Coordinates of C-alpha atoms in Angstrom, one line a residue:
X13 CA 27.2 76.4 -1.1
X14 CA 25.4 76.1 -4.4
X15 CA 24.7 79.8 -4.3
X16 CA 28.3 80.6 -3.6
X17 CA 29.5 78.3 -6.4
X18 CA 27.2 80.1 -8.8
X19 CA 28.5 83.5 -7.7
X20 CA 32.1 82.4 -8.2
X21 CA 31.2 80.9 -11.6
X22 CA 29.5 83.9 -12.8
X23 CA 32.3 86.2 -11.6
X24 CA 34.9 84.0 -13.3
X25 CA 32.8 84.0 -16.6
X26 CA 32.4 87.8 -16.5
X27 CA 36.1 88.4 -15.9
X28 CA 37.4 86.0 -18.7
X29 CA 34.8 87.3 -21.1
X30 CA 35.8 90.9 -20.2
X31 CA 39.4 90.1 -20.8
X32 CA 38.7 88.5 -24.1
X33 CA 36.6 91.5 -25.2
X34 CA 39.1 94.1 -24.1
X35 CA 42.1 92.2 -25.4
X36 CA 43.9 91.1 -22.2
X37 CA 43.4 87.6 -23.6
X38 CA 44.4 88.1 -27.2
X39 CA 42.8 86.4 -30.3
X40 CA 44.2 82.9 -30.9
X41 CA 45.8 82.6 -27.4
X42 CA 45.6 79.1 -25.9
X43 CA 43.8 79.2 -22.6
X44 CA 45.8 76.8 -20.4
X45 CA 43.7 75.7 -17.4
X46 CA 46.7 75.8 -14.9
X47 CA 47.5 79.4 -15.9
X48 CA 43.8 80.5 -15.7
X49 CA 43.4 78.8 -12.3
X50 CA 46.1 81.0 -10.9
X51 CA 45.1 84.1 -12.8
X52 CA 41.3 84.0 -11.9
X53 CA 41.6 82.0 -8.6
X54 CA 39.0 79.5 -9.8
X55 CA 38.7 75.8 -9.7
X56 CA 39.3 73.6 -12.8
X57 CA 35.6 72.6 -12.9
X58 CA 34.5 76.3 -12.8
X59 CA 37.0 77.2 -15.5
X60 CA 35.9 74.3 -17.7
X61 CA 32.3 75.2 -17.3
X62 CA 33.1 78.9 -18.0
X63 CA 35.1 78.1 -21.1
X64 CA 32.4 75.7 -22.5
X65 CA 29.9 78.5 -22.0
X66 CA 32.1 81.1 -23.7
X67 CA 32.6 78.5 -26.6
X68 CA 28.8 78.2 -27.0
X69 CA 28.6 82.0 -27.2
X70 CA 31.4 82.2 -29.8
X71 CA 34.2 83.9 -27.8
X72 CA 36.3 80.7 -27.3
X73 CA 37.2 77.8 -29.7
X74 CA 37.4 74.3 -28.3
X75 CA 38.7 72.0 -31.0
X76 CA 38.3 68.3 -30.0
X77 CA 41.3 67.1 -27.8
X78 CA 43.2 70.3 -28.3
X79 CA 42.0 72.5 -25.4
X80 CA 40.6 76.0 -25.4
X81 CA 41.6 79.0 -27.5
X82 CA 40.4 82.6 -27.7
X83 CA 38.4 82.9 -30.9
X84 CA 40.6 84.4 -33.8
X85 CA 39.4 87.6 -35.5
X86 CA 38.9 88.2 -39.2
X87 CA 37.4 90.8 -41.5
X88 CA 34.8 88.3 -42.7
X89 CA 33.7 87.6 -39.1
X90 CA 33.4 91.3 -38.3
X91 CA 31.3 92.0 -41.4
X92 CA 29.0 89.1 -40.5
X93 CA 28.6 90.3 -36.9
X94 CA 27.8 93.9 -38.1
X95 CA 25.2 92.7 -40.6
X96 CA 23.6 90.5 -37.8
X97 CA 23.6 93.5 -35.4
X98 CA 21.9 95.7 -38.0
X99 CA 19.2 93.0 -38.5
X100 CA 18.5 92.5 -34.8
X101 CA 19.0 96.0 -33.4
X102 CA 17.0 97.7 -36.1
X103 CA 14.1 95.2 -35.5
X104 CA 14.4 95.7 -31.7
X105 CA 14.5 99.5 -32.1
X106 CA 11.3 99.5 -34.3
X107 CA 9.5 97.4 -31.6
X108 CA 10.9 99.7 -28.8
X109 CA 9.7 102.9 -30.4
X110 CA 6.3 101.4 -30.8
X111 CA 6.1 100.2 -27.2
X112 CA 8.1 102.7 -25.4
X113 CA 6.5 104.7 -22.5
X114 CA 7.5 107.8 -20.5
X115 CA 9.9 105.7 -18.4
X116 CA 11.6 104.5 -21.5
X117 CA 11.9 108.0 -22.8
X118 CA 13.5 109.1 -19.4
X119 CA 16.0 106.2 -19.5
X120 CA 16.9 107.1 -23.0
X121 CA 17.4 110.7 -22.2
X122 CA 19.7 109.8 -19.3
X123 CA 21.7 107.3 -21.3
X124 CA 22.3 109.8 -24.1
X125 CA 23.2 112.6 -21.7
X126 CA 26.0 110.4 -20.1
X127 CA 27.3 109.2 -23.4
X128 CA 27.2 112.8 -25.0
X129 CA 29.2 114.3 -22.1
X130 CA 31.9 111.7 -22.4
X131 CA 32.0 112.0 -26.2
X132 CA 32.7 115.8 -25.8
X133 CA 35.5 114.9 -23.3
X134 CA 37.1 112.5 -25.9
X135 CA 36.7 115.1 -28.8
X136 CA 38.5 117.7 -26.6
X137 CA 41.5 115.3 -26.5
X138 CA 40.9 113.4 -23.2
X139 CA 41.2 109.7 -24.3
X140 CA 41.7 108.3 -20.8
X141 CA 38.2 106.9 -20.3
X142 CA 37.7 104.6 -23.3
X143 CA 36.2 101.8 -21.2
X144 CA 33.7 104.1 -19.7
X145 CA 32.9 105.5 -23.2
X146 CA 32.2 101.9 -24.5
X147 CA 30.1 101.2 -21.4
X148 CA 28.1 104.4 -21.9
X149 CA 27.7 103.6 -25.6
X150 CA 26.3 100.1 -24.7
X151 CA 24.0 101.7 -22.1
X152 CA 22.7 104.1 -24.8
X153 CA 22.1 101.4 -27.4
X154 CA 20.5 99.2 -24.8
X155 CA 18.2 102.0 -23.7
X156 CA 17.1 102.5 -27.3
X157 CA 15.8 98.9 -27.6
X158 CA 14.9 98.0 -24.1
X159 CA 11.2 98.5 -24.7
X160 CA 11.1 95.8 -27.4
X161 CA 9.5 93.5 -24.9
X162 CA 11.5 90.4 -26.0
X163 CA 14.1 89.0 -23.6
X164 CA 15.3 86.6 -26.4
X165 CA 16.0 89.5 -28.7
X166 CA 17.7 91.5 -26.0
X167 CA 19.9 88.5 -25.1
X168 CA 20.9 87.8 -28.7
X169 CA 21.7 91.4 -29.3
X170 CA 23.8 91.6 -26.1
X171 CA 26.0 88.7 -27.3
X172 CA 26.4 90.3 -30.8
X173 CA 27.2 93.7 -29.3
X174 CA 30.0 92.1 -27.2
X175 CA 31.5 90.4 -30.2
X176 CA 31.3 93.7 -32.1
X177 CA 32.9 95.5 -29.2
X178 CA 35.8 93.1 -29.1
X179 CA 36.9 94.2 -32.6
X180 CA 36.5 97.9 -31.7
X181 CA 38.7 97.3 -28.7
X182 CA 41.4 95.7 -30.8
X183 CA 41.8 98.8 -32.9
X184 CA 40.6 101.2 -30.1
X185 CA 40.1 104.3 -32.4
X186 CA 37.4 106.9 -32.0
X187 CA 35.4 108.4 -34.9
X188 CA 34.8 111.5 -33.0
X189 CA 32.2 114.1 -33.9
X190 CA 30.7 111.9 -36.7
X191 CA 29.7 109.2 -34.3
X192 CA 28.4 111.6 -31.7
X193 CA 26.3 113.3 -34.4
X194 CA 24.9 109.9 -35.4
X195 CA 24.0 109.1 -31.8
X196 CA 22.2 112.5 -31.5
X197 CA 20.1 112.1 -34.6
X198 CA 19.2 108.5 -33.6
X199 CA 18.2 109.7 -30.1
X200 CA 16.1 112.6 -31.5
X201 CA 14.4 110.4 -34.0
X202 CA 13.5 107.7 -31.4
X203 CA 12.0 110.4 -29.0
X204 CA 10.0 111.8 -32.0
X205 CA 8.7 108.2 -32.7
X206 CA 10.2 108.5 -36.2
X207 CA 10.8 104.8 -36.6
X208 CA 12.1 104.9 -40.2
X209 CA 14.5 107.8 -39.4
X210 CA 15.8 106.2 -36.3
X211 CA 16.4 102.8 -38.0
X212 CA 18.1 104.3 -41.0
X213 CA 20.5 106.3 -38.8
X214 CA 21.2 103.2 -36.6
X215 CA 22.1 101.2 -39.7
X216 CA 24.3 104.0 -41.0
X217 CA 25.9 104.3 -37.6
X218 CA 26.8 100.5 -37.5
X219 CA 28.0 100.5 -41.2
X220 CA 30.2 103.7 -40.6
X221 CA 31.6 102.1 -37.5
X222 CA 32.3 98.8 -39.5
X223 CA 34.1 100.7 -42.2
X224 CA 36.2 102.6 -39.6
X225 CA 37.2 99.4 -37.8
X226 CA 38.0 97.5 -41.0
X227 CA 40.2 100.4 -42.1
X228 CA 42.0 100.4 -38.8
X229 CA 42.5 96.6 -39.0
X230 CA 44.0 97.0 -42.5
X231 CA 46.3 99.8 -41.2

């Protein structure tokens, strides 16, 4: 029974978090427990536990005696998330390049191949697989840093990436060839064990994405 509850709780957590990231639960929305119970077919205790967990991770606000709300968005918050992502991901990438073995290289080649194929589809005008695009993007960035040998670093980066992704999904625009070229240069530098070059390109990639998202928010 405990195992079943944990499975249900994890599933509810993953579904609600996904709906926040991809905008089905929009910023500022009040999360009423009765409505969530029907929508996610979960008990009130599971929902409270889930929302408290999401509040601790920064996806939900829980002002005292006022219930739960999807965390609002702002330019300032996005800029801070991007700066933190640069700090953590560049550090993780440096460690990963130092520690990475043949298996790491193989995983990175595979992740970049999947991402690059989908980027070519999108550049040709097929925008129907944006969720797959972001999943492959995540898998590529994860593959770059997975040899850092720090579970704490990977966990913090995962949360930051999801927060960054939520902003990208709100504007849902694609930078096209520029982003694909940044991925390619980052990928090649990592395989060549060019730590400085890979980290410089990663930082430029995140900053360019930040500028693009901020411009779309203003538009």
